[in-house]
Short mmCIF file of C-alpha atoms in Angstrom, two decimals:
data_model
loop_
_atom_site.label_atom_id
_atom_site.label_comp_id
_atom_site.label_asym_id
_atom_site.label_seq_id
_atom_site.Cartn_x
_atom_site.Cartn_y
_atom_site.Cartn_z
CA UNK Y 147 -9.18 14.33 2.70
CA UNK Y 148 -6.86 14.35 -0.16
CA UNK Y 149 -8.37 11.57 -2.85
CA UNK Y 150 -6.41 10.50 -6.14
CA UNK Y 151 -7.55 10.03 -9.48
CA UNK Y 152 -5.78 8.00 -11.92
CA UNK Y 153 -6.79 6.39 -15.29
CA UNK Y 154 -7.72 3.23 -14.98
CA UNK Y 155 -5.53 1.41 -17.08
CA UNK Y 156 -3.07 2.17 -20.10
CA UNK Y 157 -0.70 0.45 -23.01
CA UNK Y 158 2.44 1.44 -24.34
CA UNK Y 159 4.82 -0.67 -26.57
CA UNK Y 160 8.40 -1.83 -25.69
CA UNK Y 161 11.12 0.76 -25.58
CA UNK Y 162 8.63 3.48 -25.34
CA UNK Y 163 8.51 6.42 -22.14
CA UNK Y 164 5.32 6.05 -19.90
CA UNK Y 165 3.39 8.71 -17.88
CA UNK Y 166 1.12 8.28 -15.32
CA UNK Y 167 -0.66 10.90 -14.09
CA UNK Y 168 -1.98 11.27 -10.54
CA UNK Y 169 -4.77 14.40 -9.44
CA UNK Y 170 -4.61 14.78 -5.88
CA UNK Y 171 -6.81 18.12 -5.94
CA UNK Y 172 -6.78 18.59 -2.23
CA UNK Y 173 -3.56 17.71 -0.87
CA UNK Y 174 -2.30 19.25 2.22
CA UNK Y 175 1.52 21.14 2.81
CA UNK Y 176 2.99 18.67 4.32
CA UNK Y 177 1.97 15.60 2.17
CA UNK Y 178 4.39 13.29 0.24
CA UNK Y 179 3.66 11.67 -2.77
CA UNK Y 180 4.40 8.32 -3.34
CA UNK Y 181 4.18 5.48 -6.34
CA UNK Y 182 4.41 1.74 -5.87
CA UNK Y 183 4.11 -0.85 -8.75
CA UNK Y 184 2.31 -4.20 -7.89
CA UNK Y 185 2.31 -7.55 -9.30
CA UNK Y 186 -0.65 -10.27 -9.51
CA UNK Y 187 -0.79 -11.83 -6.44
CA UNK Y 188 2.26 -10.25 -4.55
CA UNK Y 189 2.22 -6.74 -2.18
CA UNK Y 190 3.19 -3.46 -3.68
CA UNK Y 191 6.60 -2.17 -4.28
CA UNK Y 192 8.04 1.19 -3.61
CA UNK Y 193 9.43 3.29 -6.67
CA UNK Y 194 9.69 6.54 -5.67
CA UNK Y 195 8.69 9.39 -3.60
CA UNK Y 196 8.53 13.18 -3.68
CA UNK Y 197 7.27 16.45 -2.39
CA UNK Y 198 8.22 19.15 -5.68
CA UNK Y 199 9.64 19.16 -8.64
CA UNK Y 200 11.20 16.61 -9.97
CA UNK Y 201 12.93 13.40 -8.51
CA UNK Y 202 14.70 10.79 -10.42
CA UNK Y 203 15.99 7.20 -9.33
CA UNK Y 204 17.44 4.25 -11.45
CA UNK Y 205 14.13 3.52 -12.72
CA UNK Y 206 11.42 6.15 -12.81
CA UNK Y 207 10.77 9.92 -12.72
CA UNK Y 208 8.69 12.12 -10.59
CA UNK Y 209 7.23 15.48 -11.94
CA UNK Y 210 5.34 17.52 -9.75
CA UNK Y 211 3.90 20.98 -10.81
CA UNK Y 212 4.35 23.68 -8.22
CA UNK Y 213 0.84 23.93 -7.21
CA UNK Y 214 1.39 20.26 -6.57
CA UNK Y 215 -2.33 19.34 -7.42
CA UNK Y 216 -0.92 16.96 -9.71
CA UNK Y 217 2.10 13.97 -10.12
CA UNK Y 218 3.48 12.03 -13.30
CA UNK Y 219 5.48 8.84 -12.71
CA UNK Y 220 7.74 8.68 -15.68
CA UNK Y 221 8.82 5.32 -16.92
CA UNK Y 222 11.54 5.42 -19.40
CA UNK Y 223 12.06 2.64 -22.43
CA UNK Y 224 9.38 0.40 -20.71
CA UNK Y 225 10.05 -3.28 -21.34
CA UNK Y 226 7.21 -6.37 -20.85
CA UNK Y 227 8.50 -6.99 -17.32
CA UNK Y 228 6.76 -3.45 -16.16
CA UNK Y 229 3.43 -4.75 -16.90
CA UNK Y 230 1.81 -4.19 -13.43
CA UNK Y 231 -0.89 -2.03 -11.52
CA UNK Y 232 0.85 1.56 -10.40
CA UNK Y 233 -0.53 3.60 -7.49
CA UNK Y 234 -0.62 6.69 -6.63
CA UNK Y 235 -0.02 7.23 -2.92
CA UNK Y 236 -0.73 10.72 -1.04
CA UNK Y 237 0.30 10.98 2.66
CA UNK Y 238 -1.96 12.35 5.03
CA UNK Y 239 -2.12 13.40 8.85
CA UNK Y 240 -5.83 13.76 10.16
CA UNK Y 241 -6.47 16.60 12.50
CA UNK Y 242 -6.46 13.62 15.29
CA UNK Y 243 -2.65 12.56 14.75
CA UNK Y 244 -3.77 9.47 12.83
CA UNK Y 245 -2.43 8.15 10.01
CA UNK Y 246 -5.01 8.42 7.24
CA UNK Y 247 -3.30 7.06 3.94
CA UNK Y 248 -5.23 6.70 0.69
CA UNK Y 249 -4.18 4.23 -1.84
CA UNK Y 250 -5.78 5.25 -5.32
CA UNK Y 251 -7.78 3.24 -7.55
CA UNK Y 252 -4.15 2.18 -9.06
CA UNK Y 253 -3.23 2.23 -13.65
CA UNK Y 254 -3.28 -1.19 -14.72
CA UNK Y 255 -0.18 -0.99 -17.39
CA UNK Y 256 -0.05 -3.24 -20.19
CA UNK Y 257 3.41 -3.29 -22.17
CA UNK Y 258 2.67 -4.73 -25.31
CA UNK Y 259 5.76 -6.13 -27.19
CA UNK J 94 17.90 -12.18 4.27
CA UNK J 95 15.63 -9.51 5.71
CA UNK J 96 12.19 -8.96 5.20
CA UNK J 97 8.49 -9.24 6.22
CA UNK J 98 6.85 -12.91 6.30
CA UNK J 99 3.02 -13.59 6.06
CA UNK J 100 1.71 -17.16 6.58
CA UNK J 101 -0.51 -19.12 5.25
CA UNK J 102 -0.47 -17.81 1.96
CA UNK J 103 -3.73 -18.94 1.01
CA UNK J 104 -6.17 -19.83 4.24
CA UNK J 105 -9.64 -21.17 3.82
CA UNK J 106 -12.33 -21.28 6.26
CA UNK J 107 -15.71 -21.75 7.53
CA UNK J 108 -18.52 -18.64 7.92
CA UNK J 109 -18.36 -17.66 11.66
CA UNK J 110 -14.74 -18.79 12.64
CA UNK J 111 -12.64 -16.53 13.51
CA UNK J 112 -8.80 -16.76 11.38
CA UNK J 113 -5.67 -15.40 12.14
CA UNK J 114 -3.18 -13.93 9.71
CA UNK J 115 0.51 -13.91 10.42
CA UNK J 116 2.91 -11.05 10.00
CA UNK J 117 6.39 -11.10 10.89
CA UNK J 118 9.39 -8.48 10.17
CA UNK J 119 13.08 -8.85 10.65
CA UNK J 120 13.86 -5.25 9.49
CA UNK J 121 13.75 -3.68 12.92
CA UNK J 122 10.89 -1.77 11.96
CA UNK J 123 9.15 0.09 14.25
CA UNK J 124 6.09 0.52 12.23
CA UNK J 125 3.47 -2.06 10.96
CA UNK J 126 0.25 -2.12 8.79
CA UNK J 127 -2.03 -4.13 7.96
CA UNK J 128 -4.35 -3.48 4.67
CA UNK J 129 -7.18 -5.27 2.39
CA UNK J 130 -7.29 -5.48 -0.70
CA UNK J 131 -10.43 -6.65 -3.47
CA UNK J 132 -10.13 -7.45 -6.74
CA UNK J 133 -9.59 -4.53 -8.90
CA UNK J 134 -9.52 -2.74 -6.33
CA UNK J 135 -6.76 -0.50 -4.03
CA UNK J 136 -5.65 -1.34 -0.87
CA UNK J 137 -7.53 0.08 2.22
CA UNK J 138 -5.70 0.58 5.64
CA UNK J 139 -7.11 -2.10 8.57
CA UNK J 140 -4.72 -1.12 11.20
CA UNK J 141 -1.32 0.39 12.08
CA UNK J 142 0.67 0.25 14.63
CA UNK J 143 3.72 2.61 15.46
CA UNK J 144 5.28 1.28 18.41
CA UNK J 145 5.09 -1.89 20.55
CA UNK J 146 1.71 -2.35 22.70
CA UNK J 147 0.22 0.29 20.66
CA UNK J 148 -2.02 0.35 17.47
CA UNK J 149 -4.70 2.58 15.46
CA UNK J 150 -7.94 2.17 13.53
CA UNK J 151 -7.20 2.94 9.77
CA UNK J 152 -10.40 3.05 7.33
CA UNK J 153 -11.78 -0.20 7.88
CA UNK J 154 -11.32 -1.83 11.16
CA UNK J 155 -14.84 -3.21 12.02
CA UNK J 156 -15.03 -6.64 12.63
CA UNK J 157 -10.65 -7.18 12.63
CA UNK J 158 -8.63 -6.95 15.62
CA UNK J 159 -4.77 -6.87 16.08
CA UNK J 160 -1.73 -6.85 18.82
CA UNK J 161 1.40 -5.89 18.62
CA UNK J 162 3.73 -7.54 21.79
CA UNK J 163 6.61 -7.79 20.05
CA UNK J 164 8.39 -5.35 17.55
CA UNK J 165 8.72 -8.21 15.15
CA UNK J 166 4.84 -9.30 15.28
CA UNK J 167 1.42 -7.77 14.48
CA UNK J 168 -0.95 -10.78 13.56
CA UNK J 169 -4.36 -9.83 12.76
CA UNK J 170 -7.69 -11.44 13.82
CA UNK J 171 -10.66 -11.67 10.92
CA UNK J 172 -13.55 -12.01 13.46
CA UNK J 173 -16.76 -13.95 12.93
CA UNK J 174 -18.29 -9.83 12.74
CA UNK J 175 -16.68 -9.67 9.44
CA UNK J 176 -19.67 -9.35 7.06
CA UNK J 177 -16.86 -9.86 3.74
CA UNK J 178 -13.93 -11.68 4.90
CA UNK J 179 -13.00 -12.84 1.66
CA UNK J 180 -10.21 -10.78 0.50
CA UNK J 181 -6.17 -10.34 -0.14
CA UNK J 182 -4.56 -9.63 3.15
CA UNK J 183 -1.03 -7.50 2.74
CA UNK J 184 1.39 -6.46 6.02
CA UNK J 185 3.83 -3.65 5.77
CA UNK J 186 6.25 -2.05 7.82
CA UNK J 187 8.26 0.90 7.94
CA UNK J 188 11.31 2.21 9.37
CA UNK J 189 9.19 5.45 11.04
CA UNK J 190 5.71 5.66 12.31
CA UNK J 191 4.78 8.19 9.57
CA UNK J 192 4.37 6.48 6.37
CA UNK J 193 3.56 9.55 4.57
CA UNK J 194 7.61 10.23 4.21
CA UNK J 195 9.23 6.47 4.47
CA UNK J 196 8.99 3.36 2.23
CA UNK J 197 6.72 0.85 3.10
CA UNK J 198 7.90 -2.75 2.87
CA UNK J 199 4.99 -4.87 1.94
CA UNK J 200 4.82 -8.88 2.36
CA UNK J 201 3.69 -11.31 0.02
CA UNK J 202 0.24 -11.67 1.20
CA UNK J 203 -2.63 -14.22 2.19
CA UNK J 204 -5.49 -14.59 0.29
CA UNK J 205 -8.33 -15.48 2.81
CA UNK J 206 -11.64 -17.23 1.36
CA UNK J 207 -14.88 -17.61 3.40
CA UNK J 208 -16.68 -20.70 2.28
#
């Protein structure tokens, strides 16, 4: 099963660029990786998704090496607002057909102003 | 406006009764989950379900149970075998049955306490 390992939590200050880094040691051909951003009390939102290289959206970055062991989330010129818990999100089909998705332990982010 | 709905939003009860936890989805969705979530902790997968009439075990199912008769609907059942009820219930959905390539839309959740 592919497991992910994040830090467990990190600060930056305002206006700063923030990487997250996600191992995913194990993950399978066919696996997506995917990052949501939660709030206290509220369910997680998307933010992006890749497979390689890099993807970019209005708001954050994906790198992924080409071995693909491995994912940043980039978060440019952070602001207070982006304080949350980030996870790391690795799709994965058991041999059975069933969906077997693993949340990771999530980076609580603390923007500090 | 479109979106997925969970009710109560907080829901107290007894040791032993069983509770059910609403989730509904005007996204036309085929697709709907159902996970737990401690504090400090991720979320873990109860059940999915990718189509109508038809749902799967994720990580932790003991002691929950689910249906899914309408495409809108998948309200889930914390049983009396539930040794930890207590927790932060979330619902997704998504637009495809594999969740590994599409967005999930999560709801707000209900936070469930066993007294």
């Amino acid at each position: 099963l592919a497991k992910t390992t994040q830090p467990i939590s990190m600060d930056s200050y305002e206006g700063q660029e923030v990487n997250i880094t996600c191992s995913h040691n194990n993950i399978a051909t066919n696996d997506y990786i995917t990052w949501y951003q939660q709030f206290p009390s509220q369910g997680p939102r998307f933010i992006i998704q890749g497979y390689k290289t890099k993807v970019t959206n209005e708001v954050a970055s994906l790198f992924i090496p080409a071995d693909r062991k491995s994912s940043t989330l980039s978060l440019p010129r952070v602001s207070l607002s982006d304080t949350a818990v980030y996870y790391c999100l690795v799709g994965e089909i058991s041999n059975f057909g069933n969906e077997k998705l693993t949340f990771g332990t999530g980076t609580r982010l603390t923007i500090i102003p | 406006d479109g979106g997925i709905t969970q009710s109560p939003k907080y829901l107290f009860r007894k040791e032993g009764q069983n509770v059910t936890l609403s989730c509904e989805q005007n996204l036309n969705h085929d697709a709907m989950y159902w996970y737990r979530q401690d504090p400090g902790q991720g979320l873990r997968l109860i059940y999915y379900s990718q189509i109508v009439n038809d749902f799967q075990k994720g990580d932790i199912a003991e002691g929950y149970s689910v249906s899914r008769e309408k495409k809108e609907s998948f309200p889930l059942t914390v049983t009396s075998a539930q040794k930890n009820p207590t927790a932060f219930y979330l619902c997704a959905s998504s637009i495809r049955g594999r969740v590994a390539y599409n967005e999930q839309f999560f709801g707000p959740g209900t936070r469930l306490t066993v007294l």
